[in-house]
mmCIF file of C-alpha atoms in Angstrom:
data_model
loop_
_atom_site.group_PDB
_atom_site.id
_atom_site.type_symbol
_atom_site.label_atom_id
_atom_site.label_comp_id
_atom_site.label_asym_id
_atom_site.label_seq_id
_atom_site.Cartn_x
_atom_site.Cartn_y
_atom_site.Cartn_z
ATOM 1 C CA UNK S 1 -2.728 14.626 2.037
ATOM 2 C CA UNK S 2 0.935 13.835 2.567
ATOM 3 C CA UNK S 3 1.971 10.186 2.810
ATOM 4 C CA UNK S 4 5.380 8.885 3.755
ATOM 5 C CA UNK S 5 7.306 7.969 0.574
ATOM 6 C CA UNK S 6 8.161 4.496 1.916
ATOM 7 C CA UNK S 7 5.125 2.198 1.999
ATOM 8 C CA UNK S 8 5.748 -1.224 3.493
ATOM 9 C CA UNK S 9 3.263 -4.015 2.779
ATOM 10 C CA UNK S 10 3.299 -7.145 4.950
ATOM 11 C CA UNK S 11 1.022 -10.063 5.741
ATOM 12 C CA UNK S 12 1.076 -10.239 9.527
ATOM 13 C CA UNK S 13 1.171 -8.204 12.706
ATOM 14 C CA UNK S 14 4.392 -10.067 13.488
ATOM 15 C CA UNK S 15 6.078 -8.385 10.520
ATOM 16 C CA UNK S 16 4.728 -5.031 11.684
ATOM 17 C CA UNK S 17 6.071 -5.608 15.171
ATOM 18 C CA UNK S 18 9.431 -6.532 13.678
ATOM 19 C CA UNK S 19 9.876 -3.696 11.175
ATOM 20 C CA UNK S 20 7.771 -0.678 12.177
ATOM 21 C CA UNK S 21 9.955 0.154 15.211
ATOM 22 C CA UNK S 22 12.852 0.728 12.791
ATOM 23 C CA UNK S 23 11.156 3.940 11.669
ATOM 24 C CA UNK S 24 8.476 2.821 9.196
ATOM 25 C CA UNK S 25 5.663 5.382 9.072
ATOM 26 C CA UNK S 26 3.328 3.839 6.475
ATOM 27 C CA UNK S 27 2.405 0.153 6.460
ATOM 28 C CA UNK S 28 -0.311 -2.008 4.953
ATOM 29 C CA UNK S 29 -1.563 -5.183 6.565
ATOM 30 C CA UNK S 30 -2.405 -7.430 3.631
ATOM 31 C CA UNK S 31 -3.686 -10.845 4.719
ATOM 32 C CA UNK S 32 -5.273 -13.440 2.482
ATOM 33 C CA UNK S 33 -7.163 -16.596 3.462
ATOM 34 C CA UNK S 34 -7.626 -16.270 7.221
ATOM 35 C CA UNK S 35 -10.726 -16.862 9.341
ATOM 36 C CA UNK S 36 -12.448 -13.778 10.711
ATOM 37 C CA UNK S 37 -11.374 -14.280 14.315
ATOM 38 C CA UNK S 38 -7.765 -14.428 13.241
ATOM 39 C CA UNK S 39 -8.157 -11.346 11.073
ATOM 40 C CA UNK S 40 -9.614 -9.404 13.978
ATOM 41 C CA UNK S 41 -6.670 -10.366 16.182
ATOM 42 C CA UNK S 42 -4.144 -9.417 13.508
ATOM 43 C CA UNK S 43 -5.780 -6.069 12.768
ATOM 44 C CA UNK S 44 -6.057 -5.244 16.459
ATOM 45 C CA UNK S 45 -2.431 -6.128 17.132
ATOM 46 C CA UNK S 46 -1.232 -4.178 14.108
ATOM 47 C CA UNK S 47 -3.257 -1.131 15.153
ATOM 48 C CA UNK S 48 -1.745 -1.198 18.642
ATOM 49 C CA UNK S 49 1.817 -1.466 17.341
ATOM 50 C CA UNK S 50 1.348 1.290 14.781
ATOM 51 C CA UNK S 51 -0.205 3.628 17.347
ATOM 52 C CA UNK S 52 2.791 3.087 19.613
ATOM 53 C CA UNK S 53 5.202 4.092 16.852
ATOM 54 C CA UNK S 54 3.173 6.860 15.151
ATOM 55 C CA UNK S 55 2.876 4.746 12.005
ATOM 56 C CA UNK S 56 -0.083 4.979 9.625
ATOM 57 C CA UNK S 57 -1.757 1.563 9.344
ATOM 58 C CA UNK S 58 -3.671 0.722 6.182
ATOM 59 C CA UNK S 59 -5.836 -2.400 6.212
ATOM 60 C CA UNK S 60 -6.164 -4.228 2.901
ATOM 61 C CA UNK S 61 -9.591 -5.465 1.769
ATOM 62 C CA UNK S 62 -11.336 -6.013 5.103
ATOM 63 C CA UNK S 63 -13.055 -2.660 5.425
ATOM 64 C CA UNK S 64 -15.827 -3.866 7.743
ATOM 65 C CA UNK S 65 -13.308 -5.337 10.178
ATOM 66 C CA UNK S 66 -11.193 -2.207 9.891
ATOM 67 C CA UNK S 67 -14.199 -0.088 10.844
ATOM 68 C CA UNK S 68 -14.959 -2.381 13.778
ATOM 69 C CA UNK S 69 -11.351 -2.081 14.970
ATOM 70 C CA UNK S 70 -11.412 1.707 14.759
ATOM 71 C CA UNK S 71 -8.829 1.891 11.985
ATOM 72 C CA UNK S 72 -8.722 4.999 9.829
ATOM 73 C CA UNK S 73 -7.397 3.833 6.452
ATOM 74 C CA UNK S 74 -8.304 0.983 4.101
ATOM 75 C CA UNK S 75 -6.960 -0.140 0.731
ATOM 76 C CA UNK S 76 -9.180 -1.826 -1.837
ATOM 77 C CA UNK S 77 -8.542 -3.551 -5.118
ATOM 78 C CA UNK S 78 -10.975 -3.028 -7.968
ATOM 79 C CA UNK S 79 -12.999 -6.166 -7.248
ATOM 80 C CA UNK S 80 -13.239 -5.254 -3.578
ATOM 81 C CA UNK S 81 -14.241 -1.689 -4.466
ATOM 82 C CA UNK S 82 -17.111 -2.976 -6.585
ATOM 83 C CA UNK S 83 -18.527 -4.806 -3.553
ATOM 84 C CA UNK S 84 -17.632 -2.287 -0.854
ATOM 85 C CA UNK S 85 -19.909 0.309 0.721
ATOM 86 C CA UNK S 86 -17.824 3.415 0.095
ATOM 87 C CA UNK S 87 -20.398 5.586 1.882
ATOM 88 C CA UNK S 88 -20.044 3.448 5.014
ATOM 89 C CA UNK S 89 -16.264 3.680 4.779
ATOM 90 C CA UNK S 90 -16.426 7.459 4.522
ATOM 91 C CA UNK S 91 -19.094 7.705 7.229
ATOM 92 C CA UNK S 92 -16.682 5.902 9.553
ATOM 93 C CA UNK S 93 -14.122 8.613 8.857
ATOM 94 C CA UNK S 94 -11.797 6.292 6.998
ATOM 95 C CA UNK S 95 -9.401 7.232 4.238
ATOM 96 C CA UNK S 96 -9.373 5.097 1.087
ATOM 97 C CA UNK S 97 -6.574 3.919 -1.192
ATOM 98 C CA UNK S 98 -7.343 2.153 -4.464
ATOM 99 C CA UNK S 99 -5.425 -0.102 -6.853
ATOM 100 C CA UNK S 100 -5.381 0.604 -10.589
ATOM 101 C CA UNK S 101 -3.846 -1.190 -13.558
ATOM 102 C CA UNK S 102 -5.408 0.394 -16.640
ATOM 103 C CA UNK S 103 -7.339 3.459 -17.791
ATOM 104 C CA UNK S 104 -10.756 2.016 -17.044
ATOM 105 C CA UNK S 105 -9.726 1.157 -13.497
ATOM 106 C CA UNK S 106 -8.283 4.629 -13.021
ATOM 107 C CA UNK S 107 -11.596 6.151 -14.123
ATOM 108 C CA UNK S 108 -13.410 3.953 -11.607
ATOM 109 C CA UNK S 109 -10.949 4.826 -8.870
ATOM 110 C CA UNK S 110 -11.097 8.578 -9.441
ATOM 111 C CA UNK S 111 -14.895 8.471 -9.343
ATOM 112 C CA UNK S 112 -14.594 7.239 -5.753
ATOM 113 C CA UNK S 113 -12.448 10.266 -4.797
ATOM 114 C CA UNK S 114 -9.680 8.176 -3.183
ATOM 115 C CA UNK S 115 -7.047 9.471 -0.789
ATOM 116 C CA UNK S 116 -4.397 7.800 -2.932
ATOM 117 C CA UNK S 117 -4.191 5.858 -6.168
ATOM 118 C CA UNK S 118 -1.802 2.936 -6.626
ATOM 119 C CA UNK S 119 -0.400 1.941 -10.019
ATOM 120 C CA UNK S 120 1.186 -1.407 -10.663
ATOM 121 C CA UNK S 121 3.004 -3.478 -11.404
ATOM 122 C CA UNK S 122 5.672 -0.974 -12.419
ATOM 123 C CA UNK S 123 8.196 -3.783 -12.939
ATOM 124 C CA UNK S 124 7.746 -7.567 -13.153
ATOM 125 C CA UNK S 125 6.670 -8.908 -9.764
ATOM 126 C CA UNK S 126 6.728 -12.308 -8.135
ATOM 127 C CA UNK S 127 4.116 -11.391 -5.517
ATOM 128 C CA UNK S 128 1.181 -12.742 -7.486
ATOM 129 C CA UNK S 129 0.198 -13.701 -11.006
ATOM 130 C CA UNK S 130 -1.144 -10.674 -12.839
ATOM 131 C CA UNK S 131 -2.870 -10.266 -16.170
ATOM 132 C CA UNK S 132 -1.255 -6.866 -16.665
ATOM 133 C CA UNK S 133 2.165 -6.411 -18.200
ATOM 134 C CA UNK S 134 4.632 -4.251 -16.289
ATOM 135 C CA UNK S 135 3.491 -0.645 -16.544
ATOM 136 C CA UNK S 136 6.913 0.943 -16.885
ATOM 137 C CA UNK S 137 8.086 4.343 -15.707
ATOM 138 C CA UNK S 138 6.352 6.339 -18.443
ATOM 139 C CA UNK S 139 2.962 5.178 -17.198
ATOM 140 C CA UNK S 140 3.729 6.674 -13.791
ATOM 141 C CA UNK S 141 4.110 10.115 -15.355
ATOM 142 C CA UNK S 142 0.847 9.664 -17.276
ATOM 143 C CA UNK S 143 -1.024 8.557 -14.151
ATOM 144 C CA UNK S 144 0.349 11.476 -12.132
ATOM 145 C CA UNK S 145 -0.963 13.930 -14.698
ATOM 146 C CA UNK S 146 -4.388 12.361 -14.372
ATOM 147 C CA UNK S 147 -4.551 12.082 -10.576
ATOM 148 C CA UNK S 148 -3.202 15.573 -9.978
ATOM 149 C CA UNK S 149 -2.814 16.380 -6.285
ATOM 150 C CA UNK S 150 -3.962 12.908 -5.201
ATOM 151 C CA UNK S 151 -0.935 10.928 -3.965
ATOM 152 C CA UNK S 152 0.269 8.320 -6.454
ATOM 153 C CA UNK S 153 1.690 5.056 -5.123
ATOM 154 C CA UNK S 154 3.981 3.007 -7.364
ATOM 155 C CA UNK S 155 4.071 -0.721 -6.644
ATOM 156 C CA UNK S 156 5.424 -3.883 -8.206
ATOM 157 C CA UNK S 157 8.983 -5.105 -8.543
ATOM 158 C CA UNK S 158 10.478 -2.129 -6.745
ATOM 159 C CA UNK S 159 13.824 -2.259 -5.006
ATOM 160 C CA UNK S 160 16.190 0.335 -3.604
ATOM 161 C CA UNK S 161 17.958 0.780 -6.947
ATOM 162 C CA UNK S 162 14.664 1.624 -8.701
ATOM 163 C CA UNK S 163 13.358 4.196 -6.215
ATOM 164 C CA UNK S 164 14.869 7.303 -7.816
ATOM 165 C CA UNK S 165 13.405 6.502 -11.233
ATOM 166 C CA UNK S 166 9.929 6.035 -9.780
ATOM 167 C CA UNK S 167 9.970 9.367 -7.974
ATOM 168 C CA UNK S 168 11.502 11.148 -10.965
ATOM 169 C CA UNK S 169 8.405 10.216 -12.979
ATOM 170 C CA UNK S 170 6.047 11.733 -10.418
ATOM 171 C CA UNK S 171 5.223 8.987 -7.933
ATOM 172 C CA UNK S 172 4.701 10.273 -4.408
ATOM 173 C CA UNK S 173 5.102 6.915 -2.680
ATOM 174 C CA UNK S 174 7.004 3.693 -3.390
ATOM 175 C CA UNK S 175 5.424 0.501 -2.076
ATOM 176 C CA UNK S 176 7.410 -2.648 -1.380
ATOM 177 C CA UNK S 177 6.638 -6.214 -0.409
ATOM 178 C CA UNK S 178 9.029 -8.989 -1.394
ATOM 179 C CA UNK S 179 12.199 -6.903 -1.658
ATOM 180 C CA UNK S 180 12.002 -6.732 2.121
ATOM 181 C CA UNK S 181 10.064 -9.805 3.242
ATOM 182 C CA UNK S 182 12.123 -12.205 1.116
ATOM 183 C CA UNK S 183 15.434 -10.508 1.905
ATOM 184 C CA UNK S 184 17.994 -12.425 3.943
ATOM 185 C CA UNK S 185 18.088 -9.487 6.373
ATOM 186 C CA UNK S 186 14.694 -7.705 6.317
ATOM 187 C CA UNK S 187 15.710 -5.260 9.038
ATOM 188 C CA UNK S 188 18.796 -4.117 7.159
ATOM 189 C CA UNK S 189 16.807 -3.851 3.923
ATOM 190 C CA UNK S 190 14.137 -1.784 5.674
ATOM 191 C CA UNK S 191 16.811 0.613 6.901
ATOM 192 C CA UNK S 192 18.117 0.877 3.330
ATOM 193 C CA UNK S 193 14.639 1.814 2.107
ATOM 194 C CA UNK S 194 14.207 4.383 4.872
ATOM 195 C CA UNK S 195 17.535 5.972 3.987
ATOM 196 C CA UNK S 196 16.915 5.847 0.232
ATOM 197 C CA UNK S 197 13.499 7.554 0.505
ATOM 198 C CA UNK S 198 14.576 10.179 3.065
ATOM 199 C CA UNK S 199 15.006 12.949 0.503
ATOM 200 C CA UNK S 200 11.314 12.711 -0.437
ATOM 201 C CA UNK S 201 10.086 12.618 3.157
#
């Protein structure tokens, strides 16, 4: 499976409506702490926007709601994977991306035959407190050897200046959150990312 090399991660359909029309082709809706009715509205709105712009939507965590909404891709962390019904996800025709941070988690992820594996944090990140130290570029190369043809997503502390190093080590996709959402001009930063990843598209 071929994924776009630029993977935007945002926490609302409003962000998707704002940035996807700029040319984003791969986006994750990652929402925490919202009531189910609100989640359903956000997922539905995001799905509509992405369909309009031929953008692949990936729903984080809420695989049951994603199935209900007719989405075709979900991302799970390790804790969510442990509680998820992977057979139901696959039966619904959904693709599956999984987070990994260490060798044990990679073993668990590969056993689930994911459609991509994410490794992070590559660099220090302010997105959330993590018990894992930054993985570094060398770990990307190690992970790519282990995942083989499965797309490898690098995430954590990435910015435009760090993209080339990530891809040079074997990553197929670079994921970004705060470098865009906390930027003074998110639209301009998104265009920079699109331009900077074009050679791997």
